[in-house]
Coordinates of N, CA and C in Angstrom, one line a residue:
M1 N 5.9 19.9 -6.1 CA 7.1 20.5 -5.3 C 7.3 19.7 -4.2
D2 N 8.6 19.4 -3.8 CA 9.0 18.6 -2.7 C 8.9 19.3 -1.5
K3 N 8.6 18.7 -0.3 CA 8.5 19.4 1.0 C 9.9 19.9 1.4
D4 N 10.9 19.2 1.0 CA 12.3 19.7 1.4 C 12.6 21.0 0.7
R5 N 12.0 21.3 -0.5 CA 12.3 22.6 -1.1 C 11.5 23.7 -0.3
I6 N 10.3 23.4 0.2 CA 9.6 24.4 0.9 C 10.3 24.7 2.3
V7 N 10.6 23.6 3.0 CA 11.2 23.8 4.4 C 12.6 24.4 4.1
G8 N 13.3 24.1 3.1 CA 14.7 24.7 2.9 C 14.5 26.2 2.6
S9 N 13.5 26.5 1.8 CA 13.3 28.0 1.5 C 13.0 28.7 2.7
A10 N 12.1 28.1 3.6 CA 11.7 28.8 4.8 C 12.9 29.0 5.8
K11 N 13.8 27.9 5.8 CA 15.0 28.0 6.7 C 15.9 29.1 6.1
E12 N 16.0 29.1 4.8 CA 16.9 30.1 4.2 C 16.5 31.5 4.4
F13 N 15.1 31.8 4.3 CA 14.6 33.0 4.6 C 14.7 33.4 6.1
A14 N 14.5 32.5 6.9 CA 14.6 32.8 8.4 C 16.1 33.0 8.8
G15 N 17.0 32.3 8.1 CA 18.5 32.6 8.3 C 18.9 34.0 7.8
R16 N 18.3 34.4 6.7 CA 18.6 35.7 6.3 C 18.1 36.7 7.2
A17 N 16.8 36.6 7.7 CA 16.3 37.5 8.6 C 17.0 37.6 9.9
E18 N 17.4 36.4 10.4 CA 18.2 36.3 11.6 C 19.6 37.0 11.5
G19 N 20.2 36.8 10.3 CA 21.4 37.5 10.0 C 21.3 38.9 9.9
A20 N 20.2 39.4 9.4 CA 20.0 40.9 9.3 C 19.8 41.4 10.7
V21 N 19.0 40.8 11.5 CA 18.9 41.2 12.9 C 20.2 41.2 13.6
G22 N 21.0 40.3 13.4 CA 22.3 40.3 14.0 C 23.1 41.4 13.5
D23 N 23.0 41.8 12.3 CA 23.8 42.9 11.7 C 23.4 44.2 12.4
L24 N 22.0 44.4 12.4 CA 21.5 45.6 13.1 C 21.9 45.7 14.6
A25 N 21.8 44.6 15.2 CA 22.1 44.7 16.7 C 23.6 44.6 16.9
G26 N 24.3 44.2 15.9 CA 25.8 44.1 16.1 C 26.2 42.9 16.9
D27 N 25.4 41.8 16.9 CA 25.6 40.6 17.6 C 26.2 39.6 16.6
A28 N 27.5 39.2 16.9 CA 28.2 38.3 16.0 C 27.6 36.9 16.1
Q29 N 27.1 36.5 17.3 CA 26.6 35.1 17.5 C 25.3 35.0 16.7
T30 N 24.5 36.0 16.7 CA 23.2 36.0 16.0 C 23.5 36.0 14.4
Q31 N 24.5 36.8 14.0 CA 24.9 36.8 12.6 C 25.3 35.4 12.1
T32 N 26.2 34.7 12.9 CA 26.7 33.4 12.6 C 25.6 32.4 12.6
S33 N 24.7 32.5 13.6 CA 23.6 31.6 13.6 C 22.7 31.7 12.4
G34 N 22.5 33.0 12.0 CA 21.7 33.2 10.8 C 22.3 32.8 9.6
K35 N 23.6 32.9 9.4 CA 24.3 32.4 8.2 C 24.3 30.9 8.2
A36 N 24.4 30.3 9.3 CA 24.4 28.7 9.4 C 23.0 28.3 9.0
R37 N 22.0 28.9 9.5 CA 20.6 28.5 9.2 C 20.3 28.8 7.7
E38 N 20.8 29.8 7.2 CA 20.6 30.1 5.7 C 21.3 29.0 4.9
A39 N 22.5 28.7 5.3 CA 23.2 27.6 4.5 C 22.6 26.3 4.6
A40 N 22.0 25.9 5.8 CA 21.2 24.7 5.9 C 20.0 24.7 5.1
G41 N 19.4 25.9 5.1 CA 18.2 26.0 4.2 C 18.4 25.9 2.8
T42 N 19.6 26.5 2.3 CA 20.0 26.4 0.9 C 20.2 24.8 0.5
V43 N 21.0 24.2 1.4 CA 21.3 22.8 1.1 C 20.0 21.9 1.1
Q44 N 19.1 22.1 2.0 CA 17.8 21.4 2.0 C 17.0 21.8 0.8
N45 N 17.0 23.0 0.3 CA 16.3 23.4 -0.8 C 16.9 22.7 -2.1
L46 N 18.2 22.7 -2.2 CA 18.9 22.1 -3.3 C 18.7 20.5 -3.3
Y47 N 18.6 20.0 -2.1 CA 18.3 18.6 -2.0 C 16.8 18.3 -2.6
G48 N 15.9 19.1 -2.2 CA 14.5 19.0 -2.7 C 14.4 19.2 -4.2
Q49 N 15.2 20.2 -4.7 CA 15.2 20.3 -6.2 C 15.7 19.1 -6.9
A50 N 16.8 18.5 -6.3 CA 17.3 17.2 -6.9 C 16.3 16.1 -6.9
K51 N 15.6 16.0 -5.7 CA 14.5 15.0 -5.7 C 13.5 15.2 -6.7
D52 N 13.0 16.5 -6.9 CA 12.1 16.7 -8.0 C 12.6 16.4 -9.3
A53 N 13.9 16.7 -9.6 CA 14.4 16.4 -10.9 C 14.5 14.9 -11.2
V54 N 14.8 14.1 -10.2 CA 14.8 12.7 -10.3 C 13.4 12.1 -10.5
R55 N 12.5 12.7 -9.8 CA 11.1 12.3 -9.9 C 10.6 12.7 -11.3
D56 N 10.9 13.8 -11.8 CA 10.4 14.2 -13.2 C 11.1 13.3 -14.2
A57 N 12.4 13.0 -14.1 CA 13.0 12.1 -15.1 C 12.4 10.7 -15.1
A58 N 12.1 10.3 -13.9 CA 11.4 8.9 -13.8 C 10.1 8.9 -14.4
D59 N 9.3 10.0 -14.2 CA 7.9 10.1 -14.8 C 8.0 10.2 -16.3
T60 N 9.1 10.9 -16.8 CA 9.2 11.0 -18.2 C 9.6 9.6 -18.8
A61 N 10.5 8.9 -18.2 CA 10.9 7.6 -18.7 C 9.8 6.6 -18.6
T62 N 8.9 6.7 -17.6 CA 7.8 5.8 -17.5 C 6.8 6.1 -18.6
S63 N 6.7 7.5 -18.9 CA 5.8 7.9 -20.0 C 6.2 7.3 -21.4
Y64 N 7.5 7.5 -21.6 CA 8.1 6.9 -22.8 C 7.9 5.4 -23.0
A65 N 8.1 4.7 -21.9 CA 8.0 3.3 -21.9 C 6.5 2.9 -22.1
K66 N 5.5 3.6 -21.5 CA 4.2 3.3 -21.7 C 3.8 3.5 -23.2
D67 N 4.3 4.6 -23.7 CA 4.0 4.9 -25.2 C 4.6 3.9 -26.1
A68 N 5.8 3.5 -25.8 CA 6.4 2.4 -26.6 C 5.6 1.1 -26.5
Y69 N 5.2 0.8 -25.3 CA 4.4 -0.5 -25.1 C 3.1 -0.4 -25.9
D70 N 2.4 0.8 -25.7 CA 1.2 0.9 -26.4 C 1.2 0.9 -27.9
N71 N 2.3 1.4 -28.4 CA 2.5 1.4 -29.9 C 3.1 0.2 -30.5
S72 N 3.6 -0.7 -29.6 CA 4.3 -1.9 -30.2 C 3.4 -2.8 -31.0
G73 N 2.1 -2.9 -30.5 CA 1.1 -3.8 -31.2 C 0.9 -3.1 -32.6
D74 N 0.9 -1.8 -32.7 CA 0.7 -1.2 -34.0 C 1.9 -1.4 -34.9
T75 N 3.1 -1.4 -34.3 CA 4.3 -1.6 -35.2 C 4.3 -3.0 -35.7
L76 N 4.0 -4.0 -34.8 CA 4.0 -5.4 -35.2 C 3.0 -5.6 -36.3
R77 N 1.8 -5.0 -36.1 CA 0.7 -5.2 -37.1 C 1.1 -4.6 -38.4
D78 N 1.7 -3.3 -38.4 CA 2.1 -2.7 -39.6 C 3.2 -3.6 -40.4
G79 N 4.1 -4.1 -39.5 CA 5.2 -5.0 -40.2 C 4.6 -6.2 -40.8
S80 N 3.7 -6.9 -40.1 CA 3.1 -8.1 -40.7 C 2.3 -7.8 -42.0
Q81 N 1.6 -6.6 -41.9 CA 0.9 -6.2 -43.1 C 1.8 -5.9 -44.3
A82 N 2.9 -5.3 -44.0 CA 3.9 -5.0 -45.1 C 4.4 -6.3 -45.6
L83 N 4.8 -7.3 -44.8 CA 5.3 -8.6 -45.2 C 4.2 -9.3 -46.1
S84 N 3.0 -9.3 -45.6 CA 1.9 -9.9 -46.3 C 1.8 -9.3 -47.8
K85 N 1.9 -8.0 -47.8 CA 1.8 -7.3 -49.1 C 3.0 -7.7 -50.0
K86 N 4.1 -7.8 -49.5 CA 5.3 -8.3 -50.3 C 5.1 -9.7 -50.8
V87 N 4.6 -10.5 -50.0 CA 4.3 -11.9 -50.4 C 3.3 -12.0 -51.5
Q88 N 2.3 -11.2 -51.4 CA 1.2 -11.1 -52.4 C 1.7 -10.5 -53.7
D89 N 2.6 -9.6 -53.6 CA 3.1 -9.0 -54.8 C 4.1 -9.9 -55.6
N90 N 4.9 -10.7 -54.8 CA 6.0 -11.5 -55.4 C 5.9 -12.9 -54.7
P91 N 5.0 -13.7 -55.1 CA 4.9 -15.1 -54.4 C 6.0 -15.9 -54.6
L92 N 6.5 -15.9 -55.9 CA 7.7 -16.8 -56.2 C 8.9 -16.4 -55.4
G93 N 9.2 -15.2 -55.3 CA 10.4 -14.7 -54.6 C 10.3 -15.1 -53.1
A94 N 9.1 -14.9 -52.6 CA 8.8 -15.2 -51.2 C 9.1 -16.8 -50.9
L95 N 8.6 -17.6 -51.9 CA 8.8 -19.0 -51.8 C 10.3 -19.4 -51.9
L96 N 11.0 -18.8 -52.7 CA 12.4 -19.1 -52.9 C 13.2 -18.6 -51.5
V97 N 12.8 -17.5 -51.1 CA 13.5 -17.1 -49.8 C 13.2 -18.1 -48.7
A98 N 11.9 -18.4 -48.5 CA 11.5 -19.3 -47.5 C 12.2 -20.7 -47.6
G99 N 12.3 -21.2 -48.9 CA 13.0 -22.4 -49.1 C 14.4 -22.4 -48.8
G100 N 15.1 -21.2 -49.2 CA 16.5 -21.1 -48.8 C 16.8 -21.1 -47.4
I101 N 15.9 -20.4 -46.6 CA 16.0 -20.3 -45.1 C 15.8 -21.8 -44.5
G102 N 14.8 -22.5 -45.1 CA 14.7 -23.8 -44.6 C 15.8 -24.8 -45.0
F103 N 16.4 -24.6 -46.1 CA 17.5 -25.4 -46.5 C 18.7 -25.2 -45.6
A104 N 19.0 -23.9 -45.3 CA 20.1 -23.5 -44.5 C 19.9 -24.0 -43.1
L105 N 18.7 -23.9 -42.5 CA 18.4 -24.4 -41.2 C 18.6 -25.9 -41.2
A106 N 18.1 -26.6 -42.2 CA 18.3 -28.1 -42.3 C 19.8 -28.5 -42.3
L107 N 20.6 -27.7 -43.0 CA 22.0 -28.0 -43.1 C 22.7 -27.8 -41.7
L108 N 22.3 -26.7 -41.0 CA 22.9 -26.4 -39.7 C 22.5 -27.6 -38.6
M109 N 21.2 -27.9 -38.8 CA 20.8 -28.9 -37.8 C 21.2 -30.4 -38.0
S110 N 21.6 -30.7 -39.2 CA 22.0 -32.0 -39.5 C 23.5 -32.3 -39.5
R111 N 24.3 -31.2 -39.3 CA 25.7 -31.4 -39.2 C 26.1 -32.1 -37.9
P112 N 27.1 -33.0 -38.0 CA 27.5 -33.6 -36.8 C 28.3 -32.6 -35.8
A113 N 28.2 -32.9 -34.6 CA 28.9 -31.9 -33.7 C 30.3 -31.9 -33.9
R114 N 30.9 -30.8 -33.7 CA 32.4 -30.6 -33.9 C 33.1 -31.2 -32.8
R115 N 34.1 -32.0 -33.1 CA 34.9 -32.7 -32.1 C 36.2 -31.9 -32.0
P116 N 36.7 -31.8 -30.8 CA 37.9 -31.0 -30.6 C 39.1 -31.9 -31.2
P117 N 40.1 -31.2 -31.7 CA 41.2 -32.0 -32.3 C 41.9 -32.9 -31.3
P118 N 42.4 -34.0 -31.7 CA 43.0 -34.9 -30.8 C 44.2 -34.3 -30.1
R119 N 44.5 -34.6 -29.0 CA 45.8 -34.2 -28.3 C 46.8 -35.2 -28.4
W120 N 47.8 -34.9 -29.0 CA 48.9 -35.9 -29.1 C 50.0 -35.6 -28.0
R121 N 50.3 -36.6 -27.5 CA 51.3 -36.5 -26.4 C 52.5 -37.2 -26.8
Y122 N 53.6 -36.5 -26.8 CA 54.9 -37.2 -27.1 C 55.6 -37.5 -25.9
Y123 N 55.9 -38.7 -25.8 CA 56.7 -39.2 -24.6 C 58.1 -39.4 -25.1
G124 N 58.9 -38.8 -24.4 CA 60.3 -38.9 -24.9 C 61.4 -39.0 -23.9

């Protein structure tokens, strides 16, 4: 719990008490002062609640990020095991896929660079 929430709640309570004393005494200045203190306490309490909500959201996001980081090794390991099993089950298909990928990469790397089309200027 944020200290602004505690202080805000205390100010709000004190403002209510001061307003009640002003009502009993019939003093308009005390009533107004109490209402102002109560409003200030309410605002400070809401500010503390907002800070708590942001802190909780940040903690939750950090927790999710840590879990994802911790489980990433397991996911990578599971993926590589699945790929290994597929290659063991169908070695010829895996060889053909690897050869196709290698051939496509060789074609892409051996092509000459594209030249921009010539600019023809007509002088007239």
